């Protein structure tokens, strides 16, 4: 199975900061990667799919980039509602796999 | 508006079978463009894909569950279901159902299932 490594595992940031999270698959997955935001007591919310396509209704401060073996989720200006855990997920090769998550909390 | 809702027991005894159903509203489960999936999150751990089912009944599942997992679909009720046998405490998790074009775009609220005697 493809292993996804996320870095950092956690980060502390302030409102307005630019934040980037990296996801590295153990082998190339072309562009088959999505990013999800997870908050306690709520279901995951897709932010980005196909590596760089913004999901419907997601603020434009979120962006995704990458291909193959390295992907990045960027939040251009962190807002209070963005403090959450973020997961990458690959869907290019079965079994589908998720990364271990990156928790973004308040500095 | 598409909605998914998980239902089933919140408490299952060790060695017994965990059974969950996902009811879909606002869209037909017979869509030829989507799979319907199950994902879980054990306490304090990452998300884990369990398996997908197509309206025809064809399935794909995580090898980690092979031998214990059965998925089924009932298009007449717009529902799909999961059965996981011989559960242990390690199967304690929030279980989500979701729709999958390729990524998971719509999710249920999730149901906490605790395995305990």
Short mmCIF file of C-alpha atoms in Angstrom, two decimals:
data_model
loop_
_atom_site.label_atom_id
_atom_site.label_comp_id
_atom_site.label_asym_id
_atom_site.label_seq_id
_atom_site.Cartn_x
_atom_site.Cartn_y
_atom_site.Cartn_z
CA UNK A 1 0.00 0.00 0.00
CA UNK A 2 1.10 3.56 -0.65
CA UNK A 3 2.24 5.30 2.53
CA UNK A 4 1.58 9.02 2.84
CA UNK A 5 3.92 11.10 4.98
CA UNK A 6 2.74 14.51 6.14
CA UNK A 7 4.95 17.23 7.51
CA UNK A 8 4.86 18.82 9.90
CA UNK A 9 2.76 16.61 12.16
CA UNK A 10 1.63 19.73 13.96
CA UNK A 11 2.21 23.45 13.80
CA UNK A 12 1.31 26.54 15.74
CA UNK A 13 0.41 29.64 13.81
CA UNK A 14 -1.21 33.05 14.21
CA UNK A 15 -4.18 34.58 12.46
CA UNK A 16 -3.05 35.93 9.13
CA UNK A 17 -0.05 33.59 8.80
CA UNK A 18 0.72 31.71 5.62
CA UNK A 19 0.78 27.99 6.35
CA UNK A 20 1.99 25.10 4.21
CA UNK A 21 1.61 21.37 4.77
CA UNK A 22 3.44 18.78 2.69
CA UNK A 23 2.29 15.28 1.75
CA UNK A 24 4.74 12.79 0.26
CA UNK A 25 3.52 9.46 -1.13
CA UNK A 26 5.86 6.47 -1.00
CA UNK A 27 5.47 6.14 -4.75
CA UNK A 28 4.16 8.32 -7.53
CA UNK A 29 0.41 8.87 -7.67
CA UNK A 30 0.20 11.35 -10.56
CA UNK A 31 -2.39 13.94 -9.49
CA UNK A 32 -4.71 11.68 -7.51
CA UNK A 33 -4.61 13.45 -4.18
CA UNK A 34 -7.18 15.22 -2.02
CA UNK A 35 -6.92 17.31 1.12
CA UNK A 36 -9.50 17.23 3.93
CA UNK A 37 -10.12 19.39 6.98
CA UNK A 38 -11.33 17.68 10.13
CA UNK A 39 -12.73 19.39 13.20
CA UNK A 40 -13.87 17.64 16.40
CA UNK A 41 -17.41 16.33 16.15
CA UNK A 42 -17.72 17.10 12.45
CA UNK A 43 -17.16 14.97 9.35
CA UNK A 44 -14.16 15.58 7.13
CA UNK A 45 -14.58 18.32 4.57
CA UNK A 46 -12.85 18.09 1.23
CA UNK A 47 -10.80 21.19 0.46
CA UNK A 48 -8.78 20.21 -2.61
CA UNK A 49 -9.03 17.33 -5.08
CA UNK A 50 -6.98 16.28 -8.08
CA UNK A 51 -4.05 17.87 -6.23
CA UNK A 52 -4.97 21.46 -7.06
CA UNK A 53 -8.71 21.82 -7.72
CA UNK A 54 -10.55 23.83 -5.10
CA UNK A 55 -13.69 22.03 -3.93
CA UNK A 56 -17.02 23.82 -4.17
CA UNK A 57 -17.59 26.39 -1.47
CA UNK A 58 -14.02 26.31 -0.13
CA UNK A 59 -12.44 29.75 0.43
CA UNK A 60 -9.82 30.79 -2.07
CA UNK A 61 -7.19 31.16 0.67
CA UNK A 62 -6.80 27.39 0.38
CA UNK A 63 -4.71 26.10 -2.50
CA UNK A 64 -3.06 22.86 -3.49
CA UNK A 65 -0.10 22.02 -5.68
CA UNK A 66 2.11 19.12 -6.63
CA UNK A 67 2.26 15.97 -8.69
CA UNK A 68 3.67 12.52 -8.35
CA UNK A 69 5.54 12.26 -5.07
CA UNK A 70 5.21 15.66 -3.44
CA UNK A 71 2.13 17.74 -2.72
CA UNK A 72 1.46 20.89 -0.74
CA UNK A 73 -1.61 22.42 0.86
CA UNK A 74 -1.26 26.15 1.48
CA UNK A 75 -3.47 28.46 3.51
CA UNK A 76 -2.54 31.98 2.41
CA UNK A 77 -3.90 33.83 5.44
CA UNK A 78 -4.95 31.71 8.39
CA UNK A 79 -8.40 32.43 9.79
CA UNK A 80 -9.85 31.44 13.19
CA UNK A 81 -12.03 28.76 11.59
CA UNK A 82 -8.97 27.11 10.00
CA UNK A 83 -7.62 25.66 13.24
CA UNK A 84 -8.18 21.98 12.60
CA UNK A 85 -6.47 18.79 11.51
CA UNK A 86 -5.66 18.33 7.84
CA UNK A 87 -5.33 15.00 6.03
CA UNK A 88 -4.12 14.13 2.59
CA UNK A 89 -5.57 11.11 0.79
CA UNK A 90 -4.45 9.36 -2.37
CA UNK A 91 -6.95 7.72 -4.69
CA UNK A 92 -4.71 6.79 -7.57
CA UNK A 93 -3.87 3.27 -6.39
CA UNK A 94 -5.81 0.81 -4.24
CA UNK A 95 -5.96 0.49 -1.32
CA UNK A 96 -6.92 4.11 -0.79
CA UNK A 97 -4.79 5.63 1.94
CA UNK A 98 -4.77 8.70 4.16
CA UNK A 99 -1.87 10.55 5.64
CA UNK A 100 -1.36 10.68 9.42
CA UNK A 101 -2.69 14.24 9.69
CA UNK A 102 -1.32 17.68 10.51
CA UNK A 103 -2.84 19.60 13.40
CA UNK A 104 -2.88 23.38 13.07
CA UNK A 105 -3.38 25.16 16.36
CA UNK A 106 -3.24 28.68 17.71
CA UNK A 107 0.14 30.14 18.55
CA UNK B 1 -28.87 18.59 -1.13
CA UNK B 2 -27.13 15.25 -0.80
CA UNK B 3 -27.08 13.83 2.69
CA UNK B 4 -25.73 10.60 4.13
CA UNK B 5 -26.66 9.23 7.54
CA UNK B 6 -25.04 6.31 9.35
CA UNK B 7 -27.13 4.15 11.66
CA UNK B 8 -26.48 1.15 13.84
CA UNK B 9 -25.56 0.10 17.36
CA UNK B 10 -23.14 2.29 19.24
CA UNK B 11 -21.90 -0.59 21.35
CA UNK B 12 -20.79 -4.01 20.15
CA UNK B 13 -19.35 -6.83 22.22
CA UNK B 14 -15.94 -8.30 21.39
CA UNK B 15 -16.04 -11.19 18.90
CA UNK B 16 -19.47 -10.10 17.65
CA UNK B 17 -20.44 -8.44 14.37
CA UNK B 18 -20.55 -4.70 13.79
CA UNK B 19 -23.38 -3.76 11.40
CA UNK B 20 -23.93 -0.28 10.02
CA UNK B 21 -26.22 1.16 7.38
CA UNK B 22 -25.85 4.38 5.44
CA UNK B 23 -29.01 6.02 4.13
CA UNK B 24 -28.56 8.37 1.21
CA UNK B 25 -30.99 11.19 0.49
CA UNK B 26 -30.94 13.85 -2.19
CA UNK B 27 -29.32 11.61 -4.80
CA UNK B 28 -29.71 8.13 -6.19
CA UNK B 29 -27.38 5.44 -4.98
CA UNK B 30 -27.73 3.95 -8.47
CA UNK B 31 -25.50 6.63 -9.94
CA UNK B 32 -23.03 5.21 -12.43
CA UNK B 33 -20.56 7.98 -11.55
CA UNK B 34 -20.01 7.24 -7.90
CA UNK B 35 -18.84 4.64 -5.46
CA UNK B 36 -20.13 4.63 -1.89
CA UNK B 37 -17.56 4.18 0.79
CA UNK B 38 -16.82 3.52 4.42
CA UNK B 39 -14.03 5.21 6.35
CA UNK B 40 -13.26 5.08 10.05
CA UNK B 41 -11.23 7.02 12.59
CA UNK B 42 -10.15 5.27 15.79
CA UNK B 43 -9.76 7.60 18.78
CA UNK B 44 -6.63 9.69 18.45
CA UNK B 45 -5.67 8.09 15.16
CA UNK B 46 -5.82 8.88 11.47
CA UNK B 47 -8.59 8.21 8.98
CA UNK B 48 -8.64 4.70 7.52
CA UNK B 49 -10.39 3.61 4.33
CA UNK B 50 -12.48 0.46 4.83
CA UNK B 51 -14.04 -0.16 1.44
CA UNK B 52 -16.22 0.99 -1.45
CA UNK B 53 -19.32 -0.44 -3.09
CA UNK B 54 -20.90 0.33 -6.44
CA UNK B 55 -24.68 0.29 -6.97
CA UNK B 56 -24.27 -3.00 -8.84
CA UNK B 57 -22.85 -4.59 -5.72
CA UNK B 58 -19.22 -4.75 -6.83
CA UNK B 59 -16.83 -3.95 -4.02
CA UNK B 60 -13.26 -2.94 -3.30
CA UNK B 61 -11.90 -3.14 0.20
CA UNK B 62 -8.85 -2.53 2.31
CA UNK B 63 -6.81 -5.76 2.61
CA UNK B 64 -6.54 -5.05 6.33
CA UNK B 65 -10.18 -6.16 6.67
CA UNK B 66 -10.15 -9.14 4.34
CA UNK B 67 -12.07 -12.07 5.72
CA UNK B 68 -14.01 -9.90 8.17
CA UNK B 69 -15.76 -7.40 5.92
CA UNK B 70 -18.98 -7.65 3.95
CA UNK B 71 -20.55 -4.73 2.13
CA UNK B 72 -23.93 -4.65 0.46
CA UNK B 73 -26.19 -2.19 -1.30
CA UNK B 74 -29.98 -1.87 -1.50
CA UNK B 75 -30.89 0.51 -4.33
CA UNK B 76 -34.60 0.17 -3.54
CA UNK B 77 -33.98 1.77 -0.14
CA UNK B 78 -31.12 4.00 -1.30
CA UNK B 79 -28.94 2.41 1.35
CA UNK B 80 -25.65 0.59 1.63
CA UNK B 81 -24.35 -1.41 4.54
CA UNK B 82 -21.25 -2.72 6.23
CA UNK B 83 -20.71 -5.80 8.38
CA UNK B 84 -17.45 -6.37 10.22
CA UNK B 85 -17.13 -9.67 12.02
CA UNK B 86 -15.05 -10.78 15.01
CA UNK B 87 -14.58 -7.25 16.30
CA UNK B 88 -12.05 -6.31 18.94
CA UNK B 89 -11.32 -3.14 20.88
CA UNK B 90 -9.15 -2.05 17.94
CA UNK B 91 -12.34 -1.66 15.89
CA UNK B 92 -13.60 1.08 18.21
CA UNK B 93 -13.88 4.14 15.98
CA UNK B 94 -16.06 6.78 14.44
CA UNK B 95 -17.38 5.20 11.26
CA UNK B 96 -18.26 7.42 8.32
CA UNK B 97 -20.05 6.68 5.09
CA UNK B 98 -19.25 8.85 2.10
CA UNK B 99 -19.81 9.29 -1.61
CA UNK B 100 -16.83 8.84 -3.85
CA UNK B 101 -16.45 10.08 -7.40
CA UNK B 102 -12.69 9.62 -6.92
CA UNK B 103 -12.07 11.53 -3.70
CA UNK B 104 -14.76 11.59 -0.99
CA UNK B 105 -17.01 14.60 -1.62
CA UNK B 106 -19.99 14.07 0.70
CA UNK B 107 -19.73 12.49 4.15
CA UNK B 108 -22.17 11.39 6.80
CA UNK B 109 -21.91 12.86 10.27
CA UNK B 110 -20.24 9.71 11.56
CA UNK B 111 -21.25 7.22 14.23
CA UNK B 112 -19.13 6.22 17.19
CA UNK B 113 -18.99 2.47 17.62
CA UNK B 114 -17.42 1.19 20.81
CA UNK B 115 -16.35 -2.42 21.14
CA UNK B 116 -16.63 -3.41 24.77
CA UNK B 117 -18.15 -6.11 26.92
#
